[in-house]
Amino acid sequence: MSARLAAAATAALLGAGALVLPSATAHAADKPSARASVSHDRPLVVAHRGASAYAPENTFAAIDKAADMGFRWVENDVQRTKDGELVIVHDDTLKRTTNVEERFPDRAPWKVGDFTAAEIATLDAGSWFSPKYAGQRVPTLKQYMNRVSRNHQKLVFEFKKPELYPGIEKQGLDVLRKTGWLDKHHVKNKLVIQSFSADSVKTVHKLRPDIKTGFLGTPTVAELPEYAKFSDQINSTHTSISKEYVSAIHSLKGPHRKRLEIFTWTVNDAATAQRVAGFGVNGIITNTPDVVRKAISD
Ligand code: G3P
Ligand code: CA
């Protein structure tokens, strides 16, 4: 039995609260009450685009790998095809992470929004990373959510470049609702929606005020109260933060009247993980979740 299937079986026997995270403090930070509270324990570890140092980013393989390694939380990037399907891909072109140039040589610059879902479904999204992953696909959002559910995982969902895709927030929420992710349990325990676009985060908050949201960026301390009106998290690159900045975030309350949180990214080495853990961040988003877990457990 694979580690993932074993984890699923354990969860079925013991209940979802018993699943996978190996460290007692990380487990504590993952309790249902974690949405509402800021833990002073170790930060939550979030597998960035899945366990993307070990499997091709934003594919089933990447989230399965994270699950096999014992990580509940994964992160993704959501964009829209020419014919209106939501798909999981980071760049606004398909060039870096698929064989699109080879399959469609005359379609430069290979923008996500210039290809239909059927065309994208033919692309190989794994070989660029390793021949071992040949045949991995760019998942649709619906497929992806079903896979995250199957793996008993939780999601930091990112609307990527939403300015390119008017109305994507409502459309994304519709897919989340249809895949069972907007019921009380999922909203309370399993989902954060984030974006670099403050307008997009505001739109999500307006459409579904119950959902936990995150703004990607580093507003000034003076600006933080404005962001705290619609965002539960301020998710800043690790190069831009300090202990004082994290304290300033924690001194405020978000739209749910709980302390504002910070998930920092993209931390892939032990020294940086220990540094930001020392600042008191609530989450660390990483391509190497095993490295971060070990660093903050030591
Ligand atoms: O979740 C944080 C991180 O994903 C933001 O940057 O460019 O990797 O989407 P990016
Ligand atoms: Ca992202």
mmCIF file of C-alpha atoms and ligand atoms in Angstrom:
data_model
loop_
_atom_site.group_PDB
_atom_site.id
_atom_site.type_symbol
_atom_site.label_atom_id
_atom_site.label_comp_id
_atom_site.label_asym_id
_atom_site.label_seq_id
_atom_site.Cartn_x
_atom_site.Cartn_y
_atom_site.Cartn_z
ATOM 1 C CA MET A 1 0.000 0.000 0.000
ATOM 2 C CA SER A 2 1.395 3.458 -0.852
ATOM 3 C CA ALA A 3 1.953 5.967 1.924
ATOM 4 C CA ARG A 4 -0.893 8.041 0.479
ATOM 5 C CA LEU A 5 -3.358 5.177 0.540
ATOM 6 C CA ALA A 6 -2.162 4.188 3.993
ATOM 7 C CA ALA A 7 -2.744 7.755 5.179
ATOM 8 C CA ALA A 8 -6.239 7.724 3.700
ATOM 9 C CA ALA A 9 -7.008 4.434 5.421
ATOM 10 C CA THR A 10 -5.731 5.796 8.742
ATOM 11 C CA ALA A 11 -7.895 8.866 8.331
ATOM 12 C CA ALA A 12 -10.932 6.732 7.613
ATOM 13 C CA LEU A 13 -10.293 4.755 10.796
ATOM 14 C CA LEU A 14 -9.402 7.584 13.120
ATOM 15 C CA GLY A 15 -11.151 10.592 11.612
ATOM 16 C CA ALA A 16 -9.672 13.405 9.535
ATOM 17 C CA GLY A 17 -8.061 15.080 12.549
ATOM 18 C CA ALA A 18 -5.643 12.168 12.883
ATOM 19 C CA LEU A 19 -4.117 12.410 9.425
ATOM 20 C CA VAL A 20 -0.469 12.493 8.500
ATOM 21 C CA LEU A 21 1.357 15.507 9.889
ATOM 22 C CA PRO A 22 4.194 14.054 11.881
ATOM 23 C CA SER A 23 4.982 16.793 14.347
ATOM 24 C CA ALA A 24 2.738 17.326 17.343
ATOM 25 C CA THR A 25 2.904 21.078 17.042
ATOM 26 C CA ALA A 26 2.257 21.077 13.306
ATOM 27 C CA HIS A 27 -0.707 18.844 14.046
ATOM 28 C CA ALA A 28 -1.926 21.336 16.620
ATOM 29 C CA ALA A 29 -1.715 24.119 14.056
ATOM 30 C CA ASP A 30 -3.808 22.006 11.712
ATOM 31 C CA LYS A 31 -6.773 21.516 14.049
ATOM 32 C CA PRO A 32 -10.181 22.731 12.878
ATOM 33 C CA SER A 33 -9.794 25.813 15.059
ATOM 34 C CA ALA A 34 -6.661 26.816 13.100
ATOM 35 C CA ARG A 35 -8.699 29.009 10.731
ATOM 36 C CA ALA A 36 -9.742 31.224 13.537
ATOM 37 C CA SER A 37 -6.625 31.275 15.654
ATOM 38 C CA VAL A 38 -2.993 32.228 15.308
ATOM 39 C CA SER A 39 -0.828 29.432 16.614
ATOM 40 C CA HIS A 40 2.354 30.255 18.450
ATOM 41 C CA ASP A 41 3.616 26.779 17.608
ATOM 42 C CA ARG A 42 5.563 25.842 14.534
ATOM 43 C CA PRO A 43 4.284 27.263 11.276
ATOM 44 C CA LEU A 44 2.104 25.266 8.938
ATOM 45 C CA VAL A 45 4.059 23.877 5.983
ATOM 46 C CA VAL A 46 2.429 24.368 2.566
ATOM 47 C CA ALA A 47 3.686 22.487 -0.491
ATOM 48 C CA HIS A 48 4.094 25.168 -3.159
ATOM 49 C CA ARG A 49 2.485 24.084 -6.463
ATOM 50 C CA GLY A 50 2.557 20.676 -4.739
ATOM 51 C CA ALA A 51 5.890 19.178 -3.724
ATOM 52 C CA SER A 52 7.336 20.969 -6.729
ATOM 53 C CA ALA A 53 11.014 20.299 -6.029
ATOM 54 C CA TYR A 54 10.293 16.601 -6.494
ATOM 55 C CA ALA A 55 7.532 16.386 -9.098
ATOM 56 C CA PRO A 56 6.303 18.692 -11.875
ATOM 57 C CA GLU A 57 4.536 21.704 -10.387
ATOM 58 C CA ASN A 58 0.748 21.969 -10.383
ATOM 59 C CA THR A 59 0.211 18.381 -11.576
ATOM 60 C CA PHE A 60 -1.468 15.443 -9.863
ATOM 61 C CA ALA A 61 2.036 14.010 -9.383
ATOM 62 C CA ALA A 62 3.060 17.071 -7.344
ATOM 63 C CA ILE A 63 0.104 16.935 -4.962
ATOM 64 C CA ASP A 64 0.300 13.157 -4.696
ATOM 65 C CA LYS A 65 3.985 13.501 -3.849
ATOM 66 C CA ALA A 66 3.136 16.016 -1.112
ATOM 67 C CA ALA A 67 0.547 13.594 0.281
ATOM 68 C CA ASP A 68 3.023 10.709 0.160
ATOM 69 C CA MET A 69 5.489 12.843 2.123
ATOM 70 C CA GLY A 70 2.813 13.540 4.749
ATOM 71 C CA PHE A 71 1.826 17.097 3.821
ATOM 72 C CA ARG A 72 -1.770 18.132 4.034
ATOM 73 C CA TRP A 73 -1.524 21.646 2.700
ATOM 74 C CA VAL A 74 -0.797 22.319 -0.987
ATOM 75 C CA GLU A 75 -0.831 25.502 -3.042
ATOM 76 C CA ASN A 76 -1.833 26.019 -6.685
ATOM 77 C CA ASP A 77 -2.354 28.600 -9.457
ATOM 78 C CA VAL A 78 -5.636 28.964 -11.344
ATOM 79 C CA GLN A 79 -6.069 30.466 -14.849
ATOM 80 C CA ARG A 80 -8.614 30.219 -17.704
ATOM 81 C CA THR A 81 -8.478 28.686 -21.191
ATOM 82 C CA LYS A 82 -9.728 30.262 -24.422
ATOM 83 C CA ASP A 83 -13.033 28.385 -24.125
ATOM 84 C CA GLY A 84 -13.547 29.201 -20.462
ATOM 85 C CA GLU A 85 -12.255 26.174 -18.549
ATOM 86 C CA LEU A 86 -10.285 26.824 -15.366
ATOM 87 C CA VAL A 87 -6.923 25.060 -15.324
ATOM 88 C CA ILE A 88 -3.998 24.706 -12.938
ATOM 89 C CA VAL A 89 -0.882 26.369 -14.305
ATOM 90 C CA HIS A 90 1.474 29.037 -12.979
ATOM 91 C CA ASP A 91 2.859 30.966 -15.953
ATOM 92 C CA ASP A 92 0.531 32.828 -18.304
ATOM 93 C CA THR A 93 2.103 30.848 -21.148
ATOM 94 C CA LEU A 94 2.355 27.064 -21.424
ATOM 95 C CA LYS A 95 5.919 27.159 -22.721
ATOM 96 C CA ARG A 96 7.979 26.402 -19.616
ATOM 97 C CA THR A 97 5.954 23.582 -18.105
ATOM 98 C CA THR A 98 4.545 21.701 -21.111
ATOM 99 C CA ASN A 99 5.543 20.497 -24.594
ATOM 100 C CA VAL A 100 3.273 23.109 -26.202
ATOM 101 C CA GLU A 101 6.028 24.453 -28.494
ATOM 102 C CA GLU A 102 6.523 21.023 -29.979
ATOM 103 C CA ARG A 103 2.791 20.228 -30.265
ATOM 104 C CA PHE A 104 1.705 23.633 -31.573
ATOM 105 C CA PRO A 105 4.825 25.226 -33.153
ATOM 106 C CA ASP A 106 2.892 28.018 -34.897
ATOM 107 C CA ARG A 107 1.017 29.273 -31.831
ATOM 108 C CA ALA A 108 3.631 31.499 -30.119
ATOM 109 C CA PRO A 109 3.630 32.960 -27.500
ATOM 110 C CA TRP A 110 1.577 29.980 -26.272
ATOM 111 C CA LYS A 111 -0.604 31.896 -23.834
ATOM 112 C CA VAL A 112 -2.910 29.820 -21.616
ATOM 113 C CA GLY A 113 -5.842 31.975 -22.742
ATOM 114 C CA ASP A 114 -5.150 31.255 -26.442
ATOM 115 C CA PHE A 115 -5.664 27.492 -26.128
ATOM 116 C CA THR A 116 -8.830 25.467 -25.642
ATOM 117 C CA ALA A 117 -9.187 23.040 -22.780
ATOM 118 C CA ALA A 118 -9.167 20.162 -25.269
ATOM 119 C CA GLU A 119 -5.838 21.365 -26.711
ATOM 120 C CA ILE A 120 -4.310 21.815 -23.276
ATOM 121 C CA ALA A 121 -5.494 18.336 -22.287
ATOM 122 C CA THR A 122 -3.219 16.877 -24.990
ATOM 123 C CA LEU A 123 -0.066 18.475 -23.551
ATOM 124 C CA ASP A 124 2.630 16.681 -21.601
ATOM 125 C CA ALA A 125 3.166 18.629 -18.360
ATOM 126 C CA GLY A 126 5.702 16.236 -16.857
ATOM 127 C CA SER A 127 8.545 15.504 -19.291
ATOM 128 C CA TRP A 128 10.095 18.963 -18.921
ATOM 129 C CA PHE A 129 10.725 18.031 -15.282
ATOM 130 C CA SER A 130 11.823 14.419 -15.740
ATOM 131 C CA PRO A 131 11.110 11.573 -18.185
ATOM 132 C CA LYS A 132 9.725 9.762 -15.155
ATOM 133 C CA TYR A 133 6.755 12.123 -15.226
ATOM 134 C CA ALA A 134 5.986 11.904 -18.946
ATOM 135 C CA GLY A 135 2.242 12.010 -19.530
ATOM 136 C CA GLN A 136 1.322 14.201 -16.559
ATOM 137 C CA ARG A 137 -1.390 16.645 -17.636
ATOM 138 C CA VAL A 138 -2.396 20.216 -16.874
ATOM 139 C CA PRO A 139 -5.375 19.491 -14.602
ATOM 140 C CA THR A 140 -8.654 21.325 -14.906
ATOM 141 C CA LEU A 141 -9.700 22.949 -11.636
ATOM 142 C CA LYS A 142 -12.497 20.405 -11.274
ATOM 143 C CA GLN A 143 -10.098 17.478 -11.720
ATOM 144 C CA TYR A 144 -7.628 19.082 -9.343
ATOM 145 C CA MET A 145 -10.184 19.655 -6.575
ATOM 146 C CA ASN A 146 -11.326 16.055 -6.825
ATOM 147 C CA ARG A 147 -7.716 14.907 -6.507
ATOM 148 C CA VAL A 148 -7.066 17.124 -3.470
ATOM 149 C CA SER A 149 -10.230 15.693 -1.908
ATOM 150 C CA ARG A 150 -9.123 12.147 -2.682
ATOM 151 C CA ASN A 151 -5.790 12.867 -0.987
ATOM 152 C CA HIS A 152 -7.521 14.378 2.092
ATOM 153 C CA GLN A 153 -5.532 17.559 1.525
ATOM 154 C CA LYS A 154 -6.160 21.239 2.142
ATOM 155 C CA LEU A 155 -5.586 24.058 -0.314
ATOM 156 C CA VAL A 156 -4.124 27.520 -0.621
ATOM 157 C CA PHE A 157 -5.857 28.417 -3.909
ATOM 158 C CA GLU A 158 -4.369 31.259 -5.957
ATOM 159 C CA PHE A 159 -6.127 33.251 -8.640
ATOM 160 C CA LYS A 160 -3.131 33.877 -10.899
ATOM 161 C CA LYS A 161 -3.179 37.088 -12.986
ATOM 162 C CA PRO A 162 -6.946 37.495 -12.515
ATOM 163 C CA GLU A 163 -6.832 40.776 -14.441
ATOM 164 C CA LEU A 164 -6.460 38.620 -17.593
ATOM 165 C CA TYR A 165 -9.637 36.701 -16.820
ATOM 166 C CA PRO A 166 -12.612 38.920 -15.915
ATOM 167 C CA GLY A 167 -15.119 37.140 -13.698
ATOM 168 C CA ILE A 168 -12.720 34.340 -12.762
ATOM 169 C CA GLU A 169 -13.480 34.719 -9.054
ATOM 170 C CA LYS A 170 -17.180 33.874 -9.426
ATOM 171 C CA GLN A 171 -16.348 31.088 -11.844
ATOM 172 C CA GLY A 172 -13.730 29.629 -9.501
ATOM 173 C CA LEU A 173 -16.132 29.752 -6.571
ATOM 174 C CA ASP A 174 -18.742 27.933 -8.687
ATOM 175 C CA VAL A 175 -16.285 25.096 -9.323
ATOM 176 C CA LEU A 176 -15.377 24.974 -5.634
ATOM 177 C CA ARG A 177 -19.069 24.780 -4.716
ATOM 178 C CA LYS A 178 -19.773 22.033 -7.253
ATOM 179 C CA THR A 179 -16.823 19.974 -6.017
ATOM 180 C CA GLY A 180 -17.983 20.229 -2.399
ATOM 181 C CA TRP A 181 -15.402 22.753 -1.227
ATOM 182 C CA LEU A 182 -17.728 25.505 -0.051
ATOM 183 C CA ASP A 183 -19.590 23.621 2.630
ATOM 184 C CA LYS A 184 -19.012 24.708 6.229
ATOM 185 C CA HIS A 185 -16.409 22.061 6.964
ATOM 186 C CA HIS A 186 -14.228 22.850 3.959
ATOM 187 C CA VAL A 187 -14.504 26.606 4.391
ATOM 188 C CA LYS A 188 -13.655 26.420 8.059
ATOM 189 C CA ASN A 189 -10.781 23.948 7.848
ATOM 190 C CA LYS A 190 -9.433 23.378 4.395
ATOM 191 C CA LEU A 191 -9.336 26.453 2.188
ATOM 192 C CA VAL A 192 -7.562 29.780 1.779
ATOM 193 C CA ILE A 193 -8.003 31.831 -1.402
ATOM 194 C CA GLN A 194 -5.190 34.238 -2.231
ATOM 195 C CA SER A 195 -4.033 36.550 -5.012
ATOM 196 C CA PHE A 196 -1.480 39.228 -5.798
ATOM 197 C CA SER A 197 -4.487 41.291 -6.937
ATOM 198 C CA ALA A 198 -6.126 43.115 -4.022
ATOM 199 C CA ASP A 199 -9.190 43.626 -6.221
ATOM 200 C CA SER A 200 -9.473 39.889 -6.751
ATOM 201 C CA VAL A 201 -9.181 39.167 -3.016
ATOM 202 C CA LYS A 202 -11.814 41.849 -2.340
ATOM 203 C CA THR A 203 -14.113 40.256 -4.913
ATOM 204 C CA VAL A 204 -13.763 36.824 -3.295
ATOM 205 C CA HIS A 205 -14.438 38.347 0.122
ATOM 206 C CA LYS A 206 -17.524 40.134 -1.192
ATOM 207 C CA LEU A 207 -18.907 37.054 -2.955
ATOM 208 C CA ARG A 208 -18.219 34.690 -0.058
ATOM 209 C CA PRO A 209 -17.381 36.581 3.148
ATOM 210 C CA ASP A 210 -17.018 33.297 5.035
ATOM 211 C CA ILE A 211 -13.962 32.184 3.049
ATOM 212 C CA LYS A 212 -10.497 32.792 4.477
ATOM 213 C CA THR A 213 -8.493 35.017 2.130
ATOM 214 C CA GLY A 214 -4.878 36.028 1.631
ATOM 215 C CA PHE A 215 -3.268 39.013 -0.082
ATOM 216 C CA LEU A 216 0.054 38.213 -1.721
ATOM 217 C CA GLY A 217 2.448 41.088 -1.196
ATOM 218 C CA THR A 218 4.075 43.262 1.424
ATOM 219 C CA PRO A 219 1.963 46.353 2.096
ATOM 220 C CA THR A 220 3.542 48.979 4.325
ATOM 221 C CA VAL A 221 2.711 48.753 8.013
ATOM 222 C CA ALA A 222 0.572 51.877 7.593
ATOM 223 C CA GLU A 223 -1.391 50.176 4.813
ATOM 224 C CA LEU A 224 -2.033 46.932 6.694
ATOM 225 C CA PRO A 225 -5.314 48.035 8.377
ATOM 226 C CA GLU A 226 -6.845 48.652 4.941
ATOM 227 C CA TYR A 227 -5.888 45.139 3.776
ATOM 228 C CA ALA A 228 -7.170 43.643 7.034
ATOM 229 C CA LYS A 229 -10.692 44.683 6.007
ATOM 230 C CA PHE A 230 -10.858 41.985 3.323
ATOM 231 C CA SER A 231 -7.885 39.693 3.875
ATOM 232 C CA ASP A 232 -7.244 37.238 6.714
ATOM 233 C CA GLN A 233 -3.631 36.758 5.689
ATOM 234 C CA ILE A 234 -0.827 38.928 4.333
ATOM 235 C CA ASN A 235 1.365 36.496 2.415
ATOM 236 C CA SER A 236 4.734 38.080 1.741
ATOM 237 C CA THR A 237 7.950 36.870 0.173
ATOM 238 C CA HIS A 238 10.431 35.907 2.878
ATOM 239 C CA THR A 239 12.954 38.423 1.549
ATOM 240 C CA SER A 240 10.616 41.286 2.443
ATOM 241 C CA ILE A 241 9.726 40.516 6.053
ATOM 242 C CA SER A 242 11.166 41.006 9.531
ATOM 243 C CA LYS A 243 10.139 40.122 13.068
ATOM 244 C CA GLU A 244 8.721 43.639 13.415
ATOM 245 C CA TYR A 245 6.660 43.288 10.251
ATOM 246 C CA VAL A 246 5.238 39.951 11.410
ATOM 247 C CA SER A 247 4.403 41.540 14.784
ATOM 248 C CA ALA A 248 2.648 44.409 12.994
ATOM 249 C CA ILE A 249 0.535 41.869 11.110
ATOM 250 C CA HIS A 250 -0.275 39.992 14.302
ATOM 251 C CA SER A 251 -1.325 43.191 16.045
ATOM 252 C CA LEU A 252 -4.312 43.521 13.699
ATOM 253 C CA LYS A 253 -7.549 41.626 13.256
ATOM 254 C CA GLY A 254 -8.775 40.416 9.889
ATOM 255 C CA PRO A 255 -12.293 40.461 8.462
ATOM 256 C CA HIS A 256 -13.318 37.533 10.660
ATOM 257 C CA ARG A 257 -12.195 39.452 13.745
ATOM 258 C CA LYS A 258 -9.358 36.988 14.300
ATOM 259 C CA ARG A 259 -5.698 37.918 14.393
ATOM 260 C CA LEU A 260 -4.240 38.634 10.963
ATOM 261 C CA GLU A 261 -1.848 35.888 9.809
ATOM 262 C CA ILE A 262 1.130 35.582 7.493
ATOM 263 C CA PHE A 263 2.177 32.693 5.250
ATOM 264 C CA THR A 264 5.580 33.483 3.754
ATOM 265 C CA TRP A 265 7.060 32.134 0.486
ATOM 266 C CA THR A 266 9.000 30.546 -1.167
ATOM 267 C CA VAL A 267 11.309 29.135 1.510
ATOM 268 C CA ASN A 268 13.385 26.204 0.288
ATOM 269 C CA ASP A 269 16.316 26.016 2.701
ATOM 270 C CA ALA A 270 16.694 25.193 6.379
ATOM 271 C CA ALA A 271 18.341 28.440 7.485
ATOM 272 C CA THR A 272 15.615 30.607 5.984
ATOM 273 C CA ALA A 273 12.908 28.334 7.378
ATOM 274 C CA GLN A 274 14.371 28.734 10.865
ATOM 275 C CA ARG A 275 14.709 32.490 10.402
ATOM 276 C CA VAL A 276 11.077 33.033 9.411
ATOM 277 C CA ALA A 277 9.838 30.557 12.024
ATOM 278 C CA GLY A 278 11.680 32.760 14.531
ATOM 279 C CA PHE A 279 9.682 35.733 13.270
ATOM 280 C CA GLY A 280 6.521 33.830 14.248
ATOM 281 C CA VAL A 281 5.029 33.358 10.774
ATOM 282 C CA ASN A 282 1.898 31.217 10.659
ATOM 283 C CA GLY A 283 2.804 29.329 7.500
ATOM 284 C CA ILE A 284 5.749 28.597 5.244
ATOM 285 C CA ILE A 285 5.077 27.956 1.558
ATOM 286 C CA THR A 286 7.844 25.805 0.087
ATOM 287 C CA ASN A 287 8.936 23.663 -2.858
ATOM 288 C CA THR A 288 10.831 21.441 -0.371
ATOM 289 C CA PRO A 289 8.357 20.760 2.437
ATOM 290 C CA ASP A 290 10.542 17.999 3.884
ATOM 291 C CA VAL A 291 13.473 20.400 4.307
ATOM 292 C CA VAL A 292 11.289 22.991 5.995
ATOM 293 C CA ARG A 293 9.576 20.456 8.243
ATOM 294 C CA LYS A 294 12.915 19.131 9.413
ATOM 295 C CA ALA A 295 14.381 22.614 9.919
ATOM 296 C CA ILE A 296 11.536 23.838 12.067
ATOM 297 C CA SER A 297 11.410 20.598 14.042
ATOM 298 C CA ASP A 298 15.120 20.718 14.933
HETATM 299 O O1 G3P B 1 1.812 31.102 -2.592
HETATM 300 C C1 G3P B 1 2.803 32.023 -2.791
HETATM 301 C C2 G3P B 1 3.409 32.000 -4.150
HETATM 302 O O2 G3P B 1 2.854 30.980 -4.930
HETATM 303 C C3 G3P B 1 3.302 33.257 -4.865
HETATM 304 O O3 G3P B 1 4.136 33.306 -5.980
HETATM 305 O O4 G3P B 1 4.598 33.250 -8.361
HETATM 306 O O5 G3P B 1 4.840 31.186 -7.028
HETATM 307 O O6 G3P B 1 2.592 32.066 -7.534
HETATM 308 P P1 G3P B 1 4.033 32.393 -7.265
HETATM 309 CA CA CA B 2 1.183 30.491 -6.537
#
